[in-house]
mmCIF file of C-alpha atoms and ligand atoms in Angstrom:
data_model
loop_
_atom_site.group_PDB
_atom_site.id
_atom_site.type_symbol
_atom_site.label_atom_id
_atom_site.label_comp_id
_atom_site.label_asym_id
_atom_site.label_seq_id
_atom_site.Cartn_x
_atom_site.Cartn_y
_atom_site.Cartn_z
ATOM 1 C CA UNK A 1 -8.210 -9.077 49.924
ATOM 2 C CA UNK A 2 -6.821 -8.998 46.399
ATOM 3 C CA UNK A 3 -5.305 -12.246 45.135
ATOM 4 C CA UNK A 4 -2.297 -11.764 42.857
ATOM 5 C CA UNK A 5 -0.913 -14.515 40.621
ATOM 6 C CA UNK A 6 2.770 -14.331 39.701
ATOM 7 C CA UNK A 7 6.114 -16.107 39.534
ATOM 8 C CA UNK A 8 8.020 -14.018 42.097
ATOM 9 C CA UNK A 9 9.465 -16.269 44.807
ATOM 10 C CA UNK A 10 10.811 -13.238 46.681
ATOM 11 C CA UNK A 11 7.277 -11.874 47.021
ATOM 12 C CA UNK A 12 6.057 -15.310 48.124
ATOM 13 C CA UNK A 13 8.879 -15.527 50.678
ATOM 14 C CA UNK A 14 8.175 -12.006 51.951
ATOM 15 C CA UNK A 15 4.527 -12.847 52.598
ATOM 16 C CA UNK A 16 5.317 -16.214 54.196
ATOM 17 C CA UNK A 17 7.797 -14.554 56.585
ATOM 18 C CA UNK A 18 4.923 -12.302 57.712
ATOM 19 C CA UNK A 19 2.775 -15.377 58.493
ATOM 20 C CA UNK A 20 0.643 -14.839 55.402
ATOM 21 C CA UNK A 21 -0.410 -17.848 53.334
ATOM 22 C CA UNK A 22 0.560 -18.391 49.712
ATOM 23 C CA UNK A 23 -0.429 -21.001 47.116
ATOM 24 C CA UNK A 24 2.604 -22.874 45.797
ATOM 25 C CA UNK A 25 3.083 -25.173 42.807
ATOM 26 C CA UNK A 26 4.218 -28.743 43.303
ATOM 27 C CA UNK A 27 4.522 -31.616 40.859
ATOM 28 C CA UNK A 28 1.509 -33.329 42.464
ATOM 29 C CA UNK A 29 -1.043 -30.554 43.040
ATOM 30 C CA UNK A 30 -0.889 -26.931 44.221
ATOM 31 C CA UNK A 31 -0.503 -26.451 47.972
ATOM 32 C CA UNK A 32 -1.754 -23.709 50.291
ATOM 33 C CA UNK A 33 1.367 -22.901 52.280
ATOM 34 C CA UNK A 34 2.190 -21.186 55.551
ATOM 35 C CA UNK A 35 4.976 -21.270 58.136
ATOM 36 C CA UNK A 36 4.546 -24.718 59.720
ATOM 37 C CA UNK A 37 6.163 -23.545 62.965
ATOM 38 C CA UNK A 38 3.795 -20.593 63.532
ATOM 39 C CA UNK A 39 0.283 -21.395 64.700
ATOM 40 C CA UNK A 40 -0.911 -18.041 63.403
ATOM 41 C CA UNK A 41 -0.031 -19.025 59.827
ATOM 42 C CA UNK A 42 -1.346 -22.568 60.212
ATOM 43 C CA UNK A 43 -4.675 -21.259 61.495
ATOM 44 C CA UNK A 44 -4.970 -19.130 58.356
ATOM 45 C CA UNK A 45 -4.554 -22.254 56.222
ATOM 46 C CA UNK A 46 -7.386 -24.075 57.998
ATOM 47 C CA UNK A 47 -9.497 -20.925 57.761
ATOM 48 C CA UNK A 48 -9.008 -20.187 54.047
ATOM 49 C CA UNK A 49 -9.712 -23.824 53.120
ATOM 50 C CA UNK A 50 -12.587 -24.162 55.531
ATOM 51 C CA UNK A 51 -10.853 -27.326 56.657
ATOM 52 C CA UNK A 52 -11.748 -29.006 59.945
ATOM 53 C CA UNK A 53 -8.905 -28.887 62.450
ATOM 54 C CA UNK A 54 -8.948 -32.647 62.957
ATOM 55 C CA UNK A 55 -7.455 -33.120 59.482
ATOM 56 C CA UNK A 56 -3.643 -32.758 59.798
ATOM 57 C CA UNK A 57 -1.302 -31.031 57.311
ATOM 58 C CA UNK A 58 1.779 -32.225 55.423
ATOM 59 C CA UNK A 59 4.940 -30.222 56.003
ATOM 60 C CA UNK A 60 7.214 -29.451 53.072
ATOM 61 C CA UNK A 61 10.997 -29.160 53.360
ATOM 62 C CA UNK A 62 13.766 -28.273 50.886
ATOM 63 C CA UNK A 63 15.675 -31.560 51.012
ATOM 64 C CA UNK A 64 15.825 -34.909 52.795
ATOM 65 C CA UNK A 65 18.539 -33.685 55.186
ATOM 66 C CA UNK A 66 15.933 -31.350 56.737
ATOM 67 C CA UNK A 67 13.594 -34.183 57.706
ATOM 68 C CA UNK A 68 15.371 -35.063 60.922
ATOM 69 C CA UNK A 69 14.924 -31.542 62.201
ATOM 70 C CA UNK A 70 11.184 -32.207 62.456
ATOM 71 C CA UNK A 71 10.852 -35.993 62.820
ATOM 72 C CA UNK A 72 12.597 -39.114 64.094
ATOM 73 C CA UNK A 73 13.717 -41.210 61.157
ATOM 74 C CA UNK A 74 14.670 -44.865 60.862
ATOM 75 C CA UNK A 75 16.792 -46.853 58.400
ATOM 76 C CA UNK A 76 13.938 -47.958 56.120
ATOM 77 C CA UNK A 77 12.311 -44.507 56.064
ATOM 78 C CA UNK A 78 15.673 -43.001 55.114
ATOM 79 C CA UNK A 79 16.055 -45.567 52.363
ATOM 80 C CA UNK A 80 12.615 -44.621 50.985
ATOM 81 C CA UNK A 81 13.398 -40.912 51.309
ATOM 82 C CA UNK A 82 16.606 -41.374 49.329
ATOM 83 C CA UNK A 83 14.742 -43.296 46.637
ATOM 84 C CA UNK A 84 11.660 -41.115 46.210
ATOM 85 C CA UNK A 85 12.435 -37.588 47.434
ATOM 86 C CA UNK A 86 12.209 -35.041 46.009
ATOM 87 C CA UNK A 87 9.056 -36.445 44.447
ATOM 88 C CA UNK A 88 5.385 -37.340 44.890
ATOM 89 C CA UNK A 89 6.054 -39.170 48.139
ATOM 90 C CA UNK A 90 5.237 -38.316 51.774
ATOM 91 C CA UNK A 91 6.589 -40.087 54.850
ATOM 92 C CA UNK A 92 4.623 -40.356 58.071
ATOM 93 C CA UNK A 93 7.123 -40.255 60.960
ATOM 94 C CA UNK A 94 7.178 -39.718 64.755
ATOM 95 C CA UNK A 95 7.214 -35.952 65.194
ATOM 96 C CA UNK A 96 9.646 -33.836 67.153
ATOM 97 C CA UNK A 97 8.351 -31.237 69.617
ATOM 98 C CA UNK A 98 9.243 -28.322 67.334
ATOM 99 C CA UNK A 99 6.236 -29.206 65.109
ATOM 100 C CA UNK A 100 3.075 -27.574 66.545
ATOM 101 C CA UNK A 101 0.241 -29.928 67.499
ATOM 102 C CA UNK A 102 -2.031 -27.810 65.304
ATOM 103 C CA UNK A 103 -0.154 -29.053 62.215
ATOM 104 C CA UNK A 104 -0.588 -32.717 63.118
ATOM 105 C CA UNK A 105 -4.069 -32.277 64.601
ATOM 106 C CA UNK A 106 -2.756 -33.563 67.914
ATOM 107 C CA UNK A 107 -1.135 -36.698 66.475
ATOM 108 C CA UNK A 108 2.383 -37.643 67.553
ATOM 109 C CA UNK A 109 3.214 -38.336 63.899
ATOM 110 C CA UNK A 110 4.006 -35.795 61.211
ATOM 111 C CA UNK A 111 3.702 -36.170 57.436
ATOM 112 C CA UNK A 112 6.724 -34.746 55.565
ATOM 113 C CA UNK A 113 7.534 -34.365 51.896
ATOM 114 C CA UNK A 114 10.153 -32.790 49.643
ATOM 115 C CA UNK A 115 8.322 -31.417 46.607
ATOM 116 C CA UNK A 116 9.947 -31.567 43.198
ATOM 117 C CA UNK A 117 9.266 -28.254 41.513
ATOM 118 C CA UNK A 118 11.910 -25.644 40.678
ATOM 119 C CA UNK A 119 9.975 -22.614 42.007
ATOM 120 C CA UNK A 120 8.923 -24.265 45.242
ATOM 121 C CA UNK A 121 12.361 -25.804 45.817
ATOM 122 C CA UNK A 122 13.927 -22.356 45.426
ATOM 123 C CA UNK A 123 11.301 -20.890 47.764
ATOM 124 C CA UNK A 124 11.905 -23.536 50.446
ATOM 125 C CA UNK A 125 15.667 -22.984 50.213
ATOM 126 C CA UNK A 126 15.150 -19.236 50.713
ATOM 127 C CA UNK A 127 13.122 -19.782 53.906
ATOM 128 C CA UNK A 128 14.426 -20.869 57.292
ATOM 129 C CA UNK A 129 11.191 -22.643 58.208
ATOM 130 C CA UNK A 130 9.198 -25.533 56.673
ATOM 131 C CA UNK A 131 5.856 -24.980 54.934
ATOM 132 C CA UNK A 132 2.665 -26.651 56.057
ATOM 133 C CA UNK A 133 0.569 -27.102 52.932
ATOM 134 C CA UNK A 134 -2.619 -28.995 52.208
ATOM 135 C CA UNK A 135 -3.935 -28.999 48.652
ATOM 136 C CA UNK A 136 -5.006 -25.441 47.728
ATOM 137 C CA UNK A 137 -8.721 -26.117 47.275
ATOM 138 C CA UNK A 138 -11.706 -25.380 49.473
ATOM 139 C CA UNK A 139 -12.203 -28.379 51.773
ATOM 140 C CA UNK A 140 -13.781 -31.323 49.987
ATOM 141 C CA UNK A 141 -13.359 -30.123 46.420
ATOM 142 C CA UNK A 142 -11.057 -31.477 43.693
ATOM 143 C CA UNK A 143 -7.367 -30.543 44.213
ATOM 144 C CA UNK A 144 -5.968 -27.798 41.939
ATOM 145 C CA UNK A 145 -3.401 -28.630 39.273
ATOM 146 C CA UNK A 146 -2.978 -25.073 37.957
ATOM 147 C CA UNK A 147 -2.795 -21.524 39.312
ATOM 148 C CA UNK A 148 -6.175 -20.816 37.719
ATOM 149 C CA UNK A 149 -7.790 -23.680 39.633
ATOM 150 C CA UNK A 150 -6.439 -22.180 42.855
ATOM 151 C CA UNK A 151 -7.800 -18.760 41.957
ATOM 152 C CA UNK A 152 -11.231 -20.211 41.182
ATOM 153 C CA UNK A 153 -11.449 -21.686 44.681
ATOM 154 C CA UNK A 154 -9.601 -19.182 46.866
ATOM 155 C CA UNK A 155 -9.820 -15.769 45.178
ATOM 156 C CA UNK A 156 -10.009 -13.020 47.781
ATOM 157 C CA UNK A 157 -8.926 -15.361 50.577
ATOM 158 C CA UNK A 158 -5.165 -15.416 49.953
ATOM 159 C CA UNK A 159 -2.754 -12.658 48.855
ATOM 160 C CA UNK A 160 -0.569 -14.559 46.380
ATOM 161 C CA UNK A 161 -0.512 -17.560 44.060
ATOM 162 C CA UNK A 162 2.915 -18.650 42.880
ATOM 163 C CA UNK A 163 2.296 -19.820 39.319
ATOM 164 C CA UNK A 164 4.498 -22.759 38.365
ATOM 165 C CA UNK A 165 2.453 -24.040 35.423
ATOM 166 C CA UNK A 166 0.389 -27.217 35.339
ATOM 167 C CA UNK A 167 1.277 -29.904 37.899
ATOM 168 C CA UNK A 168 3.168 -32.698 36.165
ATOM 169 C CA UNK A 169 1.984 -35.666 38.253
ATOM 170 C CA UNK A 170 -1.556 -34.419 38.784
ATOM 171 C CA UNK A 171 -2.665 -36.460 41.810
ATOM 172 C CA UNK A 172 -1.606 -35.957 45.434
ATOM 173 C CA UNK A 173 1.501 -37.624 46.862
ATOM 174 C CA UNK A 174 1.644 -41.201 48.097
ATOM 175 C CA UNK A 175 1.677 -41.265 51.908
ATOM 176 C CA UNK A 176 3.700 -44.108 53.441
ATOM 177 C CA UNK A 177 4.544 -45.163 56.972
ATOM 178 C CA UNK A 178 7.198 -47.687 57.965
ATOM 179 C CA UNK A 179 6.078 -50.132 60.665
ATOM 180 C CA UNK A 180 8.013 -53.135 62.011
ATOM 181 C CA UNK A 181 8.297 -55.577 59.088
ATOM 182 C CA UNK A 182 5.925 -53.766 56.740
ATOM 183 C CA UNK A 183 4.985 -50.520 55.033
ATOM 184 C CA UNK A 184 1.534 -48.971 55.198
ATOM 185 C CA UNK A 185 0.594 -46.979 52.110
ATOM 186 C CA UNK A 186 -2.011 -44.631 53.572
ATOM 187 C CA UNK A 187 -2.754 -42.860 50.299
ATOM 188 C CA UNK A 188 -2.033 -44.048 46.750
ATOM 189 C CA UNK A 189 -0.222 -41.527 44.586
ATOM 190 C CA UNK A 190 2.644 -41.073 42.164
ATOM 191 C CA UNK A 191 4.859 -43.624 43.925
ATOM 192 C CA UNK A 192 3.184 -47.028 43.774
ATOM 193 C CA UNK A 193 3.186 -49.904 46.253
ATOM 194 C CA UNK A 194 5.196 -51.899 43.707
ATOM 195 C CA UNK A 195 7.904 -49.213 43.609
ATOM 196 C CA UNK A 196 8.064 -48.956 47.408
ATOM 197 C CA UNK A 197 8.295 -52.737 47.834
ATOM 198 C CA UNK A 198 11.056 -52.942 45.222
ATOM 199 C CA UNK A 199 13.207 -50.450 47.150
ATOM 200 C CA UNK A 200 12.914 -51.806 50.685
ATOM 201 C CA UNK A 201 11.915 -55.450 50.169
ATOM 202 C CA UNK A 202 9.108 -55.214 52.741
ATOM 203 C CA UNK A 203 5.447 -56.051 52.135
ATOM 204 C CA UNK A 204 3.284 -52.993 51.431
ATOM 205 C CA UNK A 205 -0.260 -52.877 52.791
ATOM 206 C CA UNK A 206 -2.872 -50.328 51.832
ATOM 207 C CA UNK A 207 -4.213 -48.190 54.652
ATOM 208 C CA UNK A 208 -6.993 -45.679 54.427
ATOM 209 C CA UNK A 209 -6.852 -42.072 55.415
ATOM 210 C CA UNK A 210 -10.408 -40.860 55.576
ATOM 211 C CA UNK A 211 -9.779 -37.388 54.267
ATOM 212 C CA UNK A 212 -12.716 -35.211 53.385
ATOM 213 C CA UNK A 213 -15.034 -37.335 55.491
ATOM 214 C CA UNK A 214 -17.188 -35.061 57.578
ATOM 215 C CA UNK A 215 -18.155 -36.009 61.101
ATOM 216 C CA UNK A 216 -21.802 -36.294 60.188
ATOM 217 C CA UNK A 217 -23.094 -37.451 56.805
ATOM 218 C CA UNK A 218 -25.536 -34.551 56.569
ATOM 219 C CA UNK A 219 -22.725 -32.037 56.209
ATOM 220 C CA UNK A 220 -21.620 -33.709 53.002
ATOM 221 C CA UNK A 221 -24.963 -33.355 51.292
ATOM 222 C CA UNK A 222 -25.399 -29.666 51.893
ATOM 223 C CA UNK A 223 -21.782 -29.035 51.009
ATOM 224 C CA UNK A 224 -21.887 -30.698 47.613
ATOM 225 C CA UNK A 225 -25.494 -30.186 46.671
ATOM 226 C CA UNK A 226 -24.635 -28.369 43.437
ATOM 227 C CA UNK A 227 -22.246 -31.038 42.170
ATOM 228 C CA UNK A 228 -23.145 -33.691 39.642
ATOM 229 C CA UNK A 229 -23.602 -37.324 40.595
ATOM 230 C CA UNK A 230 -20.704 -39.562 39.489
ATOM 231 C CA UNK A 231 -20.913 -43.313 38.957
ATOM 232 C CA UNK A 232 -17.885 -45.525 38.367
ATOM 233 C CA UNK A 233 -17.770 -48.939 36.738
ATOM 234 C CA UNK A 234 -18.677 -50.670 33.483
ATOM 235 C CA UNK A 235 -19.384 -47.708 31.198
ATOM 236 C CA UNK A 236 -21.377 -49.478 28.424
ATOM 237 C CA UNK A 237 -23.621 -50.967 31.113
ATOM 238 C CA UNK A 238 -24.001 -47.620 32.907
ATOM 239 C CA UNK A 239 -24.739 -45.859 29.603
ATOM 240 C CA UNK A 240 -27.546 -48.330 29.085
ATOM 241 C CA UNK A 241 -28.895 -47.692 32.589
ATOM 242 C CA UNK A 242 -28.850 -43.916 32.152
ATOM 243 C CA UNK A 243 -30.142 -43.796 28.579
ATOM 244 C CA UNK A 244 -31.649 -40.422 27.670
ATOM 245 C CA UNK A 245 -29.583 -38.470 30.211
ATOM 246 C CA UNK A 246 -26.911 -35.944 29.258
ATOM 247 C CA UNK A 247 -23.728 -37.637 30.353
ATOM 248 C CA UNK A 248 -20.011 -36.854 30.644
ATOM 249 C CA UNK A 249 -17.839 -39.964 30.459
ATOM 250 C CA UNK A 250 -14.303 -40.113 31.865
ATOM 251 C CA UNK A 251 -12.454 -42.898 30.070
ATOM 252 C CA UNK A 252 -8.867 -44.106 29.867
ATOM 253 C CA UNK A 253 -8.410 -44.824 26.135
ATOM 254 C CA UNK A 254 -11.860 -45.505 24.647
ATOM 255 C CA UNK A 255 -13.797 -42.818 22.806
ATOM 256 C CA UNK A 256 -17.376 -44.009 23.461
ATOM 257 C CA UNK A 257 -20.011 -43.136 20.863
ATOM 258 C CA UNK A 258 -22.573 -41.042 22.751
ATOM 259 C CA UNK A 259 -25.907 -39.392 22.081
ATOM 260 C CA UNK A 260 -26.148 -35.658 21.372
ATOM 261 C CA UNK A 261 -25.636 -33.554 24.475
ATOM 262 C CA UNK A 262 -23.263 -36.104 26.000
ATOM 263 C CA UNK A 263 -19.487 -35.957 25.812
ATOM 264 C CA UNK A 264 -16.598 -38.361 26.326
ATOM 265 C CA UNK A 265 -13.271 -37.275 27.858
ATOM 266 C CA UNK A 266 -10.507 -39.700 26.913
ATOM 267 C CA UNK A 267 -7.695 -39.070 29.396
ATOM 268 C CA UNK A 268 -4.962 -40.830 27.431
ATOM 269 C CA UNK A 269 -5.629 -42.201 23.926
ATOM 270 C CA UNK A 270 -2.114 -43.709 24.032
ATOM 271 C CA UNK A 271 -2.798 -45.657 27.224
ATOM 272 C CA UNK A 272 -0.424 -43.780 29.543
ATOM 273 C CA UNK A 273 -1.625 -43.870 33.160
ATOM 274 C CA UNK A 274 0.776 -41.010 33.959
ATOM 275 C CA UNK A 275 -0.892 -38.835 31.330
ATOM 276 C CA UNK A 276 -4.342 -39.863 32.576
ATOM 277 C CA UNK A 277 -3.380 -38.863 36.137
ATOM 278 C CA UNK A 278 -2.107 -35.510 34.891
ATOM 279 C CA UNK A 279 -5.429 -34.808 33.113
ATOM 280 C CA UNK A 280 -7.821 -36.185 35.746
ATOM 281 C CA UNK A 281 -8.529 -33.227 38.045
ATOM 282 C CA UNK A 282 -8.683 -30.597 35.270
ATOM 283 C CA UNK A 283 -11.194 -32.844 33.484
ATOM 284 C CA UNK A 284 -13.317 -33.260 36.625
ATOM 285 C CA UNK A 285 -13.387 -29.491 37.065
ATOM 286 C CA UNK A 286 -14.342 -28.952 33.416
ATOM 287 C CA UNK A 287 -17.172 -31.465 33.712
ATOM 288 C CA UNK A 288 -18.422 -29.848 36.911
ATOM 289 C CA UNK A 289 -19.040 -26.628 34.917
ATOM 290 C CA UNK A 290 -21.001 -28.372 32.168
ATOM 291 C CA UNK A 291 -24.724 -28.460 31.636
ATOM 292 C CA UNK A 292 -25.214 -32.217 31.981
ATOM 293 C CA UNK A 293 -27.049 -34.648 34.254
ATOM 294 C CA UNK A 294 -24.375 -37.018 35.465
ATOM 295 C CA UNK A 295 -20.812 -38.299 35.166
ATOM 296 C CA UNK A 296 -19.733 -41.849 34.399
ATOM 297 C CA UNK A 297 -16.148 -42.983 34.964
ATOM 298 C CA UNK A 298 -14.365 -46.156 33.940
ATOM 299 C CA UNK A 299 -12.448 -48.391 36.289
ATOM 300 C CA UNK A 300 -8.816 -47.691 35.389
ATOM 301 C CA UNK A 301 -6.099 -50.381 35.408
ATOM 302 C CA UNK A 302 -5.310 -50.740 39.108
ATOM 303 C CA UNK A 303 -1.516 -50.717 38.742
ATOM 304 C CA UNK A 304 1.047 -47.969 39.307
ATOM 305 C CA UNK A 305 -0.560 -44.539 39.425
ATOM 306 C CA UNK A 306 -3.798 -46.121 38.135
ATOM 307 C CA UNK A 307 -4.465 -47.087 41.757
ATOM 308 C CA UNK A 308 -4.436 -43.387 42.687
ATOM 309 C CA UNK A 309 -6.757 -42.523 39.792
ATOM 310 C CA UNK A 310 -9.262 -45.165 40.925
ATOM 311 C CA UNK A 311 -8.984 -43.990 44.522
ATOM 312 C CA UNK A 312 -9.765 -40.360 43.628
ATOM 313 C CA UNK A 313 -12.657 -41.327 41.348
ATOM 314 C CA UNK A 314 -14.077 -43.627 44.017
ATOM 315 C CA UNK A 315 -14.049 -40.749 46.480
ATOM 316 C CA UNK A 316 -15.574 -38.426 43.898
ATOM 317 C CA UNK A 317 -18.514 -40.811 43.738
ATOM 318 C CA UNK A 318 -19.307 -39.710 47.260
ATOM 319 C CA UNK A 319 -18.306 -36.085 46.826
ATOM 320 C CA UNK A 320 -20.182 -35.423 43.592
ATOM 321 C CA UNK A 321 -23.371 -37.043 44.814
HETATM 322 O O1 LIG B 401 0.752 -34.031 47.070
HETATM 323 C C1 LIG B 401 0.396 -33.681 48.201
HETATM 324 O O2 LIG B 401 0.556 -34.397 49.195
HETATM 325 C C2 LIG B 401 -0.232 -32.294 48.319
HETATM 326 C C3 LIG B 401 0.822 -31.243 48.015
HETATM 327 C C4 LIG B 401 0.293 -29.845 48.194
HETATM 328 O O3 LIG B 401 1.933 -31.457 48.829
HETATM 329 N N1 LIG B 401 -0.778 -32.114 49.621
HETATM 330 C C5 LIG B 401 -1.922 -32.717 50.030
HETATM 331 O O4 LIG B 401 -2.322 -32.324 51.293
HETATM 332 O O5 LIG B 401 -2.532 -33.513 49.352
HETATM 333 P P1 LIG B 401 -3.767 -32.626 51.878
HETATM 334 O O6 LIG B 401 -3.787 -31.898 53.163
HETATM 335 O O7 LIG B 401 -4.799 -32.289 50.880
HETATM 336 O O8 LIG B 401 -3.745 -34.153 52.156
HETATM 337 C C6 LIG B 401 -2.887 -34.623 53.175
HETATM 338 C C7 LIG B 401 -3.368 -35.917 53.730
HETATM 339 C C8 LIG B 401 -4.669 -35.789 54.487
HETATM 340 O O9 LIG B 401 -5.481 -36.901 54.161
HETATM 341 C C9 LIG B 401 -4.241 -35.868 55.922
HETATM 342 O O10 LIG B 401 -5.237 -36.453 56.725
HETATM 343 C C10 LIG B 401 -2.997 -36.727 55.842
HETATM 344 O O11 LIG B 401 -2.390 -36.374 54.633
HETATM 345 N N2 LIG B 401 -2.059 -36.425 56.919
HETATM 346 C C11 LIG B 401 -1.318 -35.317 57.067
HETATM 347 N N3 LIG B 401 -0.638 -35.335 58.223
HETATM 348 C C12 LIG B 401 -0.954 -36.504 58.823
HETATM 349 C C13 LIG B 401 -0.605 -37.093 60.063
HETATM 350 N N4 LIG B 401 0.225 -36.500 60.916
HETATM 351 N N5 LIG B 401 -1.145 -38.293 60.355
HETATM 352 C C14 LIG B 401 -1.993 -38.901 59.489
HETATM 353 N N6 LIG B 401 -2.381 -38.386 58.321
HETATM 354 C C15 LIG B 401 -1.863 -37.197 57.987
HETATM 355 MG MG1 LIG B 402 -6.501 -32.298 49.864
#
C-alpha cells in the first residue's frame, strides 16, 4: 500500500467513511484514526500498530456536546470538560452500548477527548462518527509529533497521513477519571493535576496506566533490542559513571560540556517546560538514529507538564533498554 501525506480533509474523510485508517494531527501527538463504531476499522488500527487488543483506544469527538452520545457524564466531569476541552485532556467515563467493546478492550469505561487542531476539528465535524485513535506509532515506540514521524513508523501500512504540522503540546493527553470525592489522573499530560484541582476543588491522585507493558518481560527485550539504553537522574554523576562512552544527554536548560563524540540536547534554554515537552519526542527519535552508546536524561522539574516529561522519560528507561 502506498502512503500519501497531504492536507486534504476531504480525502481523509473519504477514506475513513470506507473504514480505512488515517493518521491525523492533534495538538498532543499524531493519532492513527478509524471509525470508532465499526469493528472493521478498529481492527485495522490494532493491526497497523501491532498493538495488543487488551490496550484500549481513546475516542475523539468534535465537541463536548458529543460526549454524552458515547458515555454517561456527571457534573464534575462536565465541569472538567468545559474547562479543558478542546485540549490535551481525556476523560474516562462509563461507556454507552454504542461504543464497541473492541475499542475499550472489554472495559465498561471509555476514554474520550476533543482534540484542539484546526484540521482534525474540521475533519471530525465533517464525519458523523467518532474516531478511535491511539498515537500513530508502532506499539511501544515513541509517539509521533510530525507527519514525517508517522511515515517513518507506518509507511506502507496506512493510505493517508493528514499533515497538520508539528504537534504544539508534544506529549500525549492527560487522562482523568472522576470518582466520588476525588479525581484520578491516570496519565500525566498537558493538563496538570494542579490545573484540574483548581477547577473542581477535589483532591487529585495519580493513577498508573501500564501502557506498553507486555504480558511477559521477554517480549520487551526482543522488541527493543536495537534501541539505546537510557538512564535518568543526576547527569554529572552519570557522566562520571559512563566516562569514555559516546553519550547523548537530554537536559532542560544546561548545556553540559562533553567529550568528543558525545552531544547534549538542551530542550529549552529559556526554562520553558512547555517548550521542552514540545521538543522531547523529536529529540528522542533523533538520538535513536545516532551512532552513540547510551542516553542520559535529567530529572525535569516535576510540576505542570514537567510531570509528563518525567513520566515519558521514566518509561523510556525501560523501552530503550
Ligand atoms: O494525546 C493523546 O491522548 C493521543 C492522541 C492521538 O489523542 N492518544 C494516545 O492514545 O495517546 P494511546 O492509545 O497511545 O494512549 C491511550 C491510553 C492508553 O494507555 C490506554 O490504555 C488508555 O489511554 N485508555 C484508553 N481507553 C481506556 C479505557 N477505556 N480504560 C482505561 N484506559 C484507557
Ligand atoms: Mg501511545
